[in-house]
Amino acid sequence: MKINKNKLLFLVAAFGILCIGAILVAFIQDDSSSVDPLIAEKAAGYQVATVQVKEDGFEPKQIELQAGVPAKINFKKSSRFTCIKSMISKDLGIIDAPLATGNNIVALPELKPGTYRYHCGMYMFDGVITVK
Ligand SMILES: [Cu+2]
């Protein structure tokens, strides 16, 4: 009887340690994704923009870029509760850029003025890039 009680205590303690470990790992991951990777890209001469990937689509839905300057866009997914797993743009020649939780940098070449559309892999949500 006594051994069983000890075993139970050990299991409870082991489970508790695992839980704390999982929480710590989640915090560390959040911390690393909170550093803005676009600071370095901007310093390297790119024009930069951030688009949030949310439960209800891309935000902002429209961004503006300057013509003739290569761009880096961070499709930042802060929430795991979104069905958006990739982005596609016929206009930009992007076949299927995967969007994972955290930062997703999509590189764009020098663009001509115009309107470029993109959407999620399931054609549920869309966004617009206006180049001037
Ligand atoms: Cu979807």
mmCIF file of C-alpha atoms and ligand atoms in Angstrom:
data_model
loop_
_atom_site.group_PDB
_atom_site.id
_atom_site.type_symbol
_atom_site.label_atom_id
_atom_site.label_comp_id
_atom_site.label_asym_id
_atom_site.label_seq_id
_atom_site.Cartn_x
_atom_site.Cartn_y
_atom_site.Cartn_z
ATOM 1 C CA MET A 1 0.000 0.000 0.000
ATOM 2 C CA LYS A 2 2.770 2.394 0.980
ATOM 3 C CA ILE A 3 4.721 1.745 -2.249
ATOM 4 C CA ASN A 4 1.655 2.486 -4.350
ATOM 5 C CA LYS A 5 1.183 5.803 -2.605
ATOM 6 C CA ASN A 6 4.815 6.716 -3.270
ATOM 7 C CA LYS A 7 4.455 5.746 -6.905
ATOM 8 C CA LEU A 8 1.373 7.930 -7.178
ATOM 9 C CA LEU A 9 3.212 10.848 -5.596
ATOM 10 C CA PHE A 10 6.098 10.342 -8.007
ATOM 11 C CA LEU A 11 3.734 10.329 -10.990
ATOM 12 C CA VAL A 12 2.002 13.505 -9.805
ATOM 13 C CA ALA A 13 5.365 15.207 -9.308
ATOM 14 C CA ALA A 14 6.639 14.057 -12.718
ATOM 15 C CA PHE A 15 3.455 15.321 -14.391
ATOM 16 C CA GLY A 16 3.817 18.663 -12.614
ATOM 17 C CA ILE A 17 7.402 19.053 -13.801
ATOM 18 C CA LEU A 18 6.369 18.211 -17.379
ATOM 19 C CA CYS A 19 3.623 20.855 -17.258
ATOM 20 C CA ILE A 20 6.016 23.522 -15.980
ATOM 21 C CA GLY A 21 8.498 22.526 -18.686
ATOM 22 C CA ALA A 22 5.855 22.829 -21.412
ATOM 23 C CA ILE A 23 4.827 26.276 -20.152
ATOM 24 C CA LEU A 24 8.466 27.433 -20.101
ATOM 25 C CA VAL A 25 9.033 26.188 -23.662
ATOM 26 C CA ALA A 26 5.905 28.047 -24.827
ATOM 27 C CA PHE A 27 7.182 31.263 -23.209
ATOM 28 C CA ILE A 28 10.634 30.937 -24.766
ATOM 29 C CA GLN A 29 9.081 30.415 -28.221
ATOM 30 C CA ASP A 30 6.839 33.473 -27.795
ATOM 31 C CA ASP A 31 9.852 35.504 -26.750
ATOM 32 C CA SER A 32 11.917 34.603 -29.824
ATOM 33 C CA SER A 33 9.064 35.478 -32.192
ATOM 34 C CA SER A 34 8.559 38.873 -30.527
ATOM 35 C CA VAL A 35 11.921 40.106 -31.877
ATOM 36 C CA ASP A 36 11.085 41.898 -35.129
ATOM 37 C CA PRO A 37 13.139 40.266 -37.925
ATOM 38 C CA LEU A 38 12.321 43.169 -40.252
ATOM 39 C CA ILE A 39 14.714 45.514 -38.440
ATOM 40 C CA ALA A 40 17.643 43.673 -40.057
ATOM 41 C CA GLU A 41 15.898 43.519 -43.448
ATOM 42 C CA LYS A 42 15.240 47.260 -43.401
ATOM 43 C CA ALA A 43 18.885 47.926 -42.507
ATOM 44 C CA ALA A 44 19.848 45.795 -45.533
ATOM 45 C CA GLY A 45 17.923 48.155 -47.830
ATOM 46 C CA TYR A 46 14.580 46.444 -48.257
ATOM 47 C CA GLN A 47 11.264 48.158 -47.779
ATOM 48 C CA VAL A 48 9.380 46.234 -45.130
ATOM 49 C CA ALA A 49 5.812 45.649 -43.994
ATOM 50 C CA THR A 50 4.077 43.433 -41.466
ATOM 51 C CA VAL A 51 0.759 41.709 -42.110
ATOM 52 C CA GLN A 52 -0.907 39.947 -39.182
ATOM 53 C CA VAL A 53 -2.354 36.521 -39.964
ATOM 54 C CA LYS A 54 -5.454 36.264 -37.800
ATOM 55 C CA GLU A 55 -8.466 34.051 -37.277
ATOM 56 C CA ASP A 56 -10.541 36.282 -39.543
ATOM 57 C CA GLY A 57 -7.983 36.990 -42.226
ATOM 58 C CA PHE A 58 -5.059 39.264 -43.028
ATOM 59 C CA GLU A 59 -4.650 42.560 -41.208
ATOM 60 C CA PRO A 60 -4.267 45.126 -42.614
ATOM 61 C CA LYS A 61 -6.097 43.872 -45.670
ATOM 62 C CA GLN A 62 -4.272 46.391 -47.814
ATOM 63 C CA ILE A 63 -0.656 47.544 -47.684
ATOM 64 C CA GLU A 64 1.221 50.020 -49.834
ATOM 65 C CA LEU A 65 4.683 49.543 -51.259
ATOM 66 C CA GLN A 66 6.977 51.753 -53.258
ATOM 67 C CA ALA A 67 7.670 50.786 -56.866
ATOM 68 C CA GLY A 68 11.186 49.701 -57.817
ATOM 69 C CA VAL A 69 12.388 48.714 -54.330
ATOM 70 C CA PRO A 70 12.570 45.037 -53.312
ATOM 71 C CA ALA A 71 10.397 44.279 -50.303
ATOM 72 C CA LYS A 72 10.235 41.853 -47.415
ATOM 73 C CA ILE A 73 6.843 41.250 -45.876
ATOM 74 C CA ASN A 74 6.472 39.513 -42.551
ATOM 75 C CA PHE A 75 3.261 37.505 -42.435
ATOM 76 C CA LYS A 76 3.146 37.244 -38.673
ATOM 77 C CA LYS A 77 0.968 34.573 -37.178
ATOM 78 C CA SER A 78 0.492 35.202 -33.465
ATOM 79 C CA SER A 79 -2.516 32.960 -33.037
ATOM 80 C CA ARG A 80 -2.602 29.248 -33.663
ATOM 81 C CA PHE A 81 -6.377 29.516 -34.016
ATOM 82 C CA THR A 82 -6.438 30.381 -37.680
ATOM 83 C CA CYS A 83 -6.984 28.074 -40.612
ATOM 84 C CA ILE A 84 -4.588 30.144 -42.758
ATOM 85 C CA LYS A 85 -1.638 27.860 -43.420
ATOM 86 C CA SER A 86 -0.219 29.372 -46.579
ATOM 87 C CA MET A 87 -0.527 32.260 -48.992
ATOM 88 C CA ILE A 88 -0.806 32.250 -52.763
ATOM 89 C CA SER A 89 -0.534 35.049 -55.281
ATOM 90 C CA LYS A 90 -0.855 34.603 -59.005
ATOM 91 C CA ASP A 91 -0.149 38.342 -59.406
ATOM 92 C CA LEU A 92 3.161 38.026 -57.552
ATOM 93 C CA GLY A 93 4.112 34.572 -58.843
ATOM 94 C CA ILE A 94 3.921 33.018 -55.371
ATOM 95 C CA ILE A 95 2.691 29.468 -55.741
ATOM 96 C CA ASP A 96 2.378 28.457 -52.088
ATOM 97 C CA ALA A 97 4.280 30.188 -49.275
ATOM 98 C CA PRO A 98 3.755 28.273 -46.009
ATOM 99 C CA LEU A 99 2.716 30.419 -43.041
ATOM 100 C CA ALA A 100 3.776 28.879 -39.735
ATOM 101 C CA THR A 101 3.179 30.241 -36.246
ATOM 102 C CA GLY A 102 5.539 33.179 -35.722
ATOM 103 C CA ASN A 103 7.352 35.168 -38.393
ATOM 104 C CA ASN A 104 7.124 34.306 -42.087
ATOM 105 C CA ILE A 105 9.206 36.559 -44.296
ATOM 106 C CA VAL A 106 8.083 36.672 -47.924
ATOM 107 C CA ALA A 107 10.510 38.352 -50.324
ATOM 108 C CA LEU A 108 9.158 40.385 -53.228
ATOM 109 C CA PRO A 109 11.199 41.663 -56.178
ATOM 110 C CA GLU A 110 11.142 45.239 -57.447
ATOM 111 C CA LEU A 111 7.541 45.737 -58.540
ATOM 112 C CA LYS A 112 5.923 48.010 -61.086
ATOM 113 C CA PRO A 113 3.077 50.291 -59.941
ATOM 114 C CA GLY A 114 -0.191 48.419 -59.737
ATOM 115 C CA THR A 115 -2.479 46.312 -57.592
ATOM 116 C CA TYR A 116 -1.348 42.851 -56.571
ATOM 117 C CA ARG A 117 -3.744 40.431 -54.911
ATOM 118 C CA TYR A 118 -2.992 37.473 -52.711
ATOM 119 C CA HIS A 119 -5.072 35.022 -50.722
ATOM 120 C CA CYS A 120 -4.807 32.177 -48.273
ATOM 121 C CA GLY A 121 -4.237 28.622 -49.489
ATOM 122 C CA MET A 122 -7.941 27.859 -49.179
ATOM 123 C CA TYR A 123 -9.159 31.002 -51.021
ATOM 124 C CA MET A 124 -11.079 32.054 -47.884
ATOM 125 C CA PHE A 125 -9.251 35.284 -47.067
ATOM 126 C CA ASP A 126 -7.500 37.762 -49.307
ATOM 127 C CA GLY A 127 -5.338 40.847 -49.204
ATOM 128 C CA VAL A 128 -4.080 43.555 -51.532
ATOM 129 C CA ILE A 129 -0.651 45.067 -52.095
ATOM 130 C CA THR A 130 -0.802 48.450 -53.797
ATOM 131 C CA VAL A 131 2.463 49.500 -55.416
ATOM 132 C CA LYS A 132 2.899 53.210 -56.179
HETATM 133 CU CU CU B 1 -9.182 28.743 -44.413
#
